[in-house]
PDB file of C-alpha atoms in Angstrom:
ATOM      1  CA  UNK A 141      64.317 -10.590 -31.995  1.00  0.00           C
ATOM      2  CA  UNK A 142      65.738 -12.311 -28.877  1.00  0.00           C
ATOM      3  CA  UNK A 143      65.126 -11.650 -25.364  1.00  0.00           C
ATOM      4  CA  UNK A 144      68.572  -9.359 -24.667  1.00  0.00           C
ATOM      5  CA  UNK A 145      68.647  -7.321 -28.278  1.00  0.00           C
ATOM      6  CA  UNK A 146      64.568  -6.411 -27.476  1.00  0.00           C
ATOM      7  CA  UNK A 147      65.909  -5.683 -24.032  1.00  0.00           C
ATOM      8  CA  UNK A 148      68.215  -2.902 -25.481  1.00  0.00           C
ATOM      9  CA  UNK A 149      65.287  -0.911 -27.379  1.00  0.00           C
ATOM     10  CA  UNK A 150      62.366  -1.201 -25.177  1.00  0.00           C
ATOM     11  CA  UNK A 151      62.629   2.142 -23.561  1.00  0.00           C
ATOM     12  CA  UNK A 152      59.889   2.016 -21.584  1.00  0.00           C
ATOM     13  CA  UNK A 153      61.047  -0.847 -19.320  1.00  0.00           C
ATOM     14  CA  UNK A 154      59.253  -4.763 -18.720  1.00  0.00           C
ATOM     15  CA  UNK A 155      57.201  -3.564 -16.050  1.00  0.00           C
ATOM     16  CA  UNK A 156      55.756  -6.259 -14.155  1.00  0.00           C
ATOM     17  CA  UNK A 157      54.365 -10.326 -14.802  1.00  0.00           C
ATOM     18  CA  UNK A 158      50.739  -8.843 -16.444  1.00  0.00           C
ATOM     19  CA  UNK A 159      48.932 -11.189 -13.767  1.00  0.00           C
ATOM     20  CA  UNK A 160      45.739  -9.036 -13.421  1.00  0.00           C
ATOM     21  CA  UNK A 161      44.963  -9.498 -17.215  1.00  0.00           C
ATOM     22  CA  UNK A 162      46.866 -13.176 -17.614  1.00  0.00           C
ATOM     23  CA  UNK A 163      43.228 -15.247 -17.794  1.00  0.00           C
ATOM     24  CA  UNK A 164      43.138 -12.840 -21.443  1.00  0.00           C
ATOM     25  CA  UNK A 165      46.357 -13.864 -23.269  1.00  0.00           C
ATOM     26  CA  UNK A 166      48.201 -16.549 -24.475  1.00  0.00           C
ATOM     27  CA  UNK A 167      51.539 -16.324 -23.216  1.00  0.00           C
ATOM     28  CA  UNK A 168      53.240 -14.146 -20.708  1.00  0.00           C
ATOM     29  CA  UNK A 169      52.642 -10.462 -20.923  1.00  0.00           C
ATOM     30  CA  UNK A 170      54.359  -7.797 -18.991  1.00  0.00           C
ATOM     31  CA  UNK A 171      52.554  -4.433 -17.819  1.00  0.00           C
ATOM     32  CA  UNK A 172      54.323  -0.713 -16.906  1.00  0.00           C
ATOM     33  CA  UNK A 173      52.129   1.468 -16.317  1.00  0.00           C
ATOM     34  CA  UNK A 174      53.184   4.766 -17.261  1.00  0.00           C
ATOM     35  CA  UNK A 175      50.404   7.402 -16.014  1.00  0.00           C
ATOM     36  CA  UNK A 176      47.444   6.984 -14.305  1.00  0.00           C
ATOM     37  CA  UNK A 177      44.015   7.786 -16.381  1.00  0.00           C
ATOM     38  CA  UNK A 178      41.569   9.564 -15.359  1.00  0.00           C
ATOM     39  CA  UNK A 179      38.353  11.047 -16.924  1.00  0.00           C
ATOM     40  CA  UNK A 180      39.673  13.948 -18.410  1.00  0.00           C
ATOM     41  CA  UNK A 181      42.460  12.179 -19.220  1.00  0.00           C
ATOM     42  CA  UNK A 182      43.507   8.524 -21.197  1.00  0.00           C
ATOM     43  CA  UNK A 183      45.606   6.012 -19.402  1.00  0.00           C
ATOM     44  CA  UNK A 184      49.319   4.781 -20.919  1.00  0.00           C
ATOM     45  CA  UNK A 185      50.870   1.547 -20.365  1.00  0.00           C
ATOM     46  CA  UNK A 186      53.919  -0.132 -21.926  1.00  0.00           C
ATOM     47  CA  UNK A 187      52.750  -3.506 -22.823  1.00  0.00           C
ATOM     48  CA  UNK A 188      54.887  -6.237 -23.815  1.00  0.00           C
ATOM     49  CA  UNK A 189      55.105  -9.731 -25.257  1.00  0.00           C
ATOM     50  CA  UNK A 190      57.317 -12.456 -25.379  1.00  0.00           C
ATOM     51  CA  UNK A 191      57.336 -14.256 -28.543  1.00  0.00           C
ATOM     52  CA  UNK A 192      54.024 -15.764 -29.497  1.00  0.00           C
ATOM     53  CA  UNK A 193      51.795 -14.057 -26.703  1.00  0.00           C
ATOM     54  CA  UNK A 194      48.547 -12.146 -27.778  1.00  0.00           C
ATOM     55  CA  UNK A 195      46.140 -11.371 -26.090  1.00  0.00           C
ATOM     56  CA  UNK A 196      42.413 -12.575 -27.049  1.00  0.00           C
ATOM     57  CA  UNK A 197      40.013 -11.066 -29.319  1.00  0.00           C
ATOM     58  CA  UNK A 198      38.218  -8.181 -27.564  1.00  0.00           C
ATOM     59  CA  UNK A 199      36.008  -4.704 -28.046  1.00  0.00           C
ATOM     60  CA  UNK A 200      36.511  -1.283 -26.225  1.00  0.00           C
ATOM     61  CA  UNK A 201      33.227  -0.138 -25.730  1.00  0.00           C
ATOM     62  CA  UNK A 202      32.180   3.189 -25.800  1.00  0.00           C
ATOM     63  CA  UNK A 203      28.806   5.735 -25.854  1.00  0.00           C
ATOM     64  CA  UNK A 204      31.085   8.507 -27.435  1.00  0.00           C
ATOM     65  CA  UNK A 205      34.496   8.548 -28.065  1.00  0.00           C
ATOM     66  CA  UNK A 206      37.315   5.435 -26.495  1.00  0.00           C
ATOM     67  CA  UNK A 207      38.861   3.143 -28.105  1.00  0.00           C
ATOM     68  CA  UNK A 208      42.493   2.392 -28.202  1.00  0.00           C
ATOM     69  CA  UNK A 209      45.761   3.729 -29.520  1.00  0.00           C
ATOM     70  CA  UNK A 210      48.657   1.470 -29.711  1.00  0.00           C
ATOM     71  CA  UNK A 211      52.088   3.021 -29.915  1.00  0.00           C
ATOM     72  CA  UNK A 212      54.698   0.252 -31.585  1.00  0.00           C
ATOM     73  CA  UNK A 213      57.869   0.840 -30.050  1.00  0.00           C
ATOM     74  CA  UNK A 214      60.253  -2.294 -29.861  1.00  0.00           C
ATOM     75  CA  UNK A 215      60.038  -5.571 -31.380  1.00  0.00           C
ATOM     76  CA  UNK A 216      57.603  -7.337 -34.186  1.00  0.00           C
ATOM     77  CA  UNK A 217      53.949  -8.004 -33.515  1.00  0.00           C
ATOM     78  CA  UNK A 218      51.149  -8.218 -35.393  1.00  0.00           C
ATOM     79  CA  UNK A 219      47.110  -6.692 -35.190  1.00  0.00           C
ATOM     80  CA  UNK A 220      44.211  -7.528 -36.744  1.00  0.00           C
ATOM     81  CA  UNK A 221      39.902  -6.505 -36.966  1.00  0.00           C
ATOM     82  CA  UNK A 222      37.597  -8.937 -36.956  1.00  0.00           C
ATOM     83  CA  UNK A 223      37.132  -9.656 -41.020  1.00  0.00           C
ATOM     84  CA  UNK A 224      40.147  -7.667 -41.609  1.00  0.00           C
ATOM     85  CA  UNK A 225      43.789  -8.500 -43.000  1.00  0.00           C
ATOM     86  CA  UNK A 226      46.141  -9.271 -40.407  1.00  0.00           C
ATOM     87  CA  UNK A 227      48.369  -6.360 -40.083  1.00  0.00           C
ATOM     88  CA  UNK A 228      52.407  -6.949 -39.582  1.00  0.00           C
ATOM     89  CA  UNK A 229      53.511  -3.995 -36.736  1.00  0.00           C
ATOM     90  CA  UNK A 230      57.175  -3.158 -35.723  1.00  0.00           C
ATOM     91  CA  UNK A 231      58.634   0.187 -33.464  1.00  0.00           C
ATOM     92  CA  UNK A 232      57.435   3.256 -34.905  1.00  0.00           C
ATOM     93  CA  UNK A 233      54.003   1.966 -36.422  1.00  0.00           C
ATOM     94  CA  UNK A 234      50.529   3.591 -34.977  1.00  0.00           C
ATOM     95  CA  UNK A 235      47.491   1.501 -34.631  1.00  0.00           C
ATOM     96  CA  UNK A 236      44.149   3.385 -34.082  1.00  0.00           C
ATOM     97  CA  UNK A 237      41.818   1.672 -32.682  1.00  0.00           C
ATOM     98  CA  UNK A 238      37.833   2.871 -32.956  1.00  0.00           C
ATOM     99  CA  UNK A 239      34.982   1.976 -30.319  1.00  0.00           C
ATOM    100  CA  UNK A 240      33.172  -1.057 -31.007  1.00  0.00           C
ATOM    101  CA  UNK A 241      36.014  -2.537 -33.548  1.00  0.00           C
ATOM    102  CA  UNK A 242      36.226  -6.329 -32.227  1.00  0.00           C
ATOM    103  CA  UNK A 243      40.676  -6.890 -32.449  1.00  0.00           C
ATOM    104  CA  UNK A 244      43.893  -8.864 -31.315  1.00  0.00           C
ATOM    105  CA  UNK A 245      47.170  -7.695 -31.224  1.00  0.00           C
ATOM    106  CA  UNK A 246      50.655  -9.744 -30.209  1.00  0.00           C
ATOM    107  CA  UNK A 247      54.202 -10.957 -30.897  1.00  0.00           C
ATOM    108  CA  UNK A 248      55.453 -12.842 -33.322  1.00  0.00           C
ATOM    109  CA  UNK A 249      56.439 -16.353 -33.428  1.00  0.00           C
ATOM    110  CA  UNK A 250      59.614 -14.910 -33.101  1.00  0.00           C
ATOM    111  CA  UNK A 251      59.806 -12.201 -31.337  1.00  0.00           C
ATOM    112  CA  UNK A 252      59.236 -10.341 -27.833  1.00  0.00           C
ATOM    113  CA  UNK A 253      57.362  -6.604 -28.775  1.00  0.00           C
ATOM    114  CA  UNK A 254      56.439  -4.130 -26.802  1.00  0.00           C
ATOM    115  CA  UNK A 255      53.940  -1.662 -27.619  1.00  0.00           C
ATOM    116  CA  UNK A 256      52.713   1.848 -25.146  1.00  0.00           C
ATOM    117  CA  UNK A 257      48.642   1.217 -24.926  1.00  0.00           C
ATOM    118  CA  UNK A 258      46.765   4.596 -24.754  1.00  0.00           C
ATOM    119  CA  UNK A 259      43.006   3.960 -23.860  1.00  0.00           C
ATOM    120  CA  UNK A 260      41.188   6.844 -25.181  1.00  0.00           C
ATOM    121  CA  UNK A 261      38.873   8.572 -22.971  1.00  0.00           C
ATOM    122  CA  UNK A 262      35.109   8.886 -24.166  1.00  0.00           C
ATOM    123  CA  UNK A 263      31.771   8.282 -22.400  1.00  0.00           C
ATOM    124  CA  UNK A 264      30.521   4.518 -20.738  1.00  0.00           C
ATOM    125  CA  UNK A 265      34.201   3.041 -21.477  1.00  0.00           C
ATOM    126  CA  UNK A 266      34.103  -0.921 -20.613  1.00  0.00           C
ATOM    127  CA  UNK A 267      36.445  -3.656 -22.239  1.00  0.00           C
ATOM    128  CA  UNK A 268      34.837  -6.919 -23.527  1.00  0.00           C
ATOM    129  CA  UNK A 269      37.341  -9.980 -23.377  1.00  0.00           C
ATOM    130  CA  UNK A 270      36.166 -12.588 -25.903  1.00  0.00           C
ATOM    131  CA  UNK A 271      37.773 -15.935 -27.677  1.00  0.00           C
ATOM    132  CA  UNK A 272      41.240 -16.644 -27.465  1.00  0.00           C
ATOM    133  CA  UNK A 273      43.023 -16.334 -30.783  1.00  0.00           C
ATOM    134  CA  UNK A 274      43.779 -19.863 -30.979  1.00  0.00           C
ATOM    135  CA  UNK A 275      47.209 -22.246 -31.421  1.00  0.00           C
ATOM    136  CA  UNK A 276      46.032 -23.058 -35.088  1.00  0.00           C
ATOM    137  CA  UNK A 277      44.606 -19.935 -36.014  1.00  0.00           C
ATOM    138  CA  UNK A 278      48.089 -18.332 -34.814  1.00  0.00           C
ATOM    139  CA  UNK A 279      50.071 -20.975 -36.188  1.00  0.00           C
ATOM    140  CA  UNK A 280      48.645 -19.874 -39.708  1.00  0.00           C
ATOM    141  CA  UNK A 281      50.091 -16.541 -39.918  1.00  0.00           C
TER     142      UNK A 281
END
């Protein structure tokens, strides 16, 4: 899907260069956030990616409850567990995300995608960046 078509269906707007969290992908990401979280409440942000971006292999932790929801809602990306079958995701698909579950999720090749990121509240919530998904394993799917 190119640039102006994906333009058309992301609903939830670009959003900004994703600076604060560039060091974690490959690629340029864009962030809009849409609320602002809080402990009673989870945090949603429209995240997208311009073809081939991802963002590294990483773990929400969590003492009770978290995790991650991701909301598809423009474009084609992909997800995938640690050990796990890569999973193909376009607009309308729902990826939940447990505690402790090491993942990646991105565009593909190409196409730009967009998904809304819902961090689900729970108890000790921290993010753990880890290994970049790398040009070969990528270039494999």
């Amino acid at each position: 899907m190119d640039y102006k078509e994906f333009e058309s269906k992301n609903i939830f707007g670009l959003g900004a260069e994703n600076t604060a969290y560039a060091k974690f992908f490959i690629g340029m990401s864009y962030l809009n956030p849409l609320t602002t979280p809080g402990d009673d409440k989870p945090g949603y942000a429209n995240v997208t990616f311009e073809p081939g971006c991802r963002n590294n292999w990483h773990i929400h932790h969590a003492a009770k409850g978290g995790g991650q929801l991701l909301l598809c809602t423009a474009g084609e990306g992909w997800y995938q567990e640690w050990g796990k079958a890569l999973r193909s995701l376009k607009a309308g698909d729902v990826v939940e995300i447990p505690a402790e579950v090491k993942h990646w999720h991105g565009a593909k090749k190409d196409s730009w995608f967009a998904h809304i990121a819902v961090e689900v509240p729970g108890e000790n919530t921290s993010n753990e960046w880890l290994e970049p998904v790398t040009g070969e394993e990528y270039g494999r799917l």
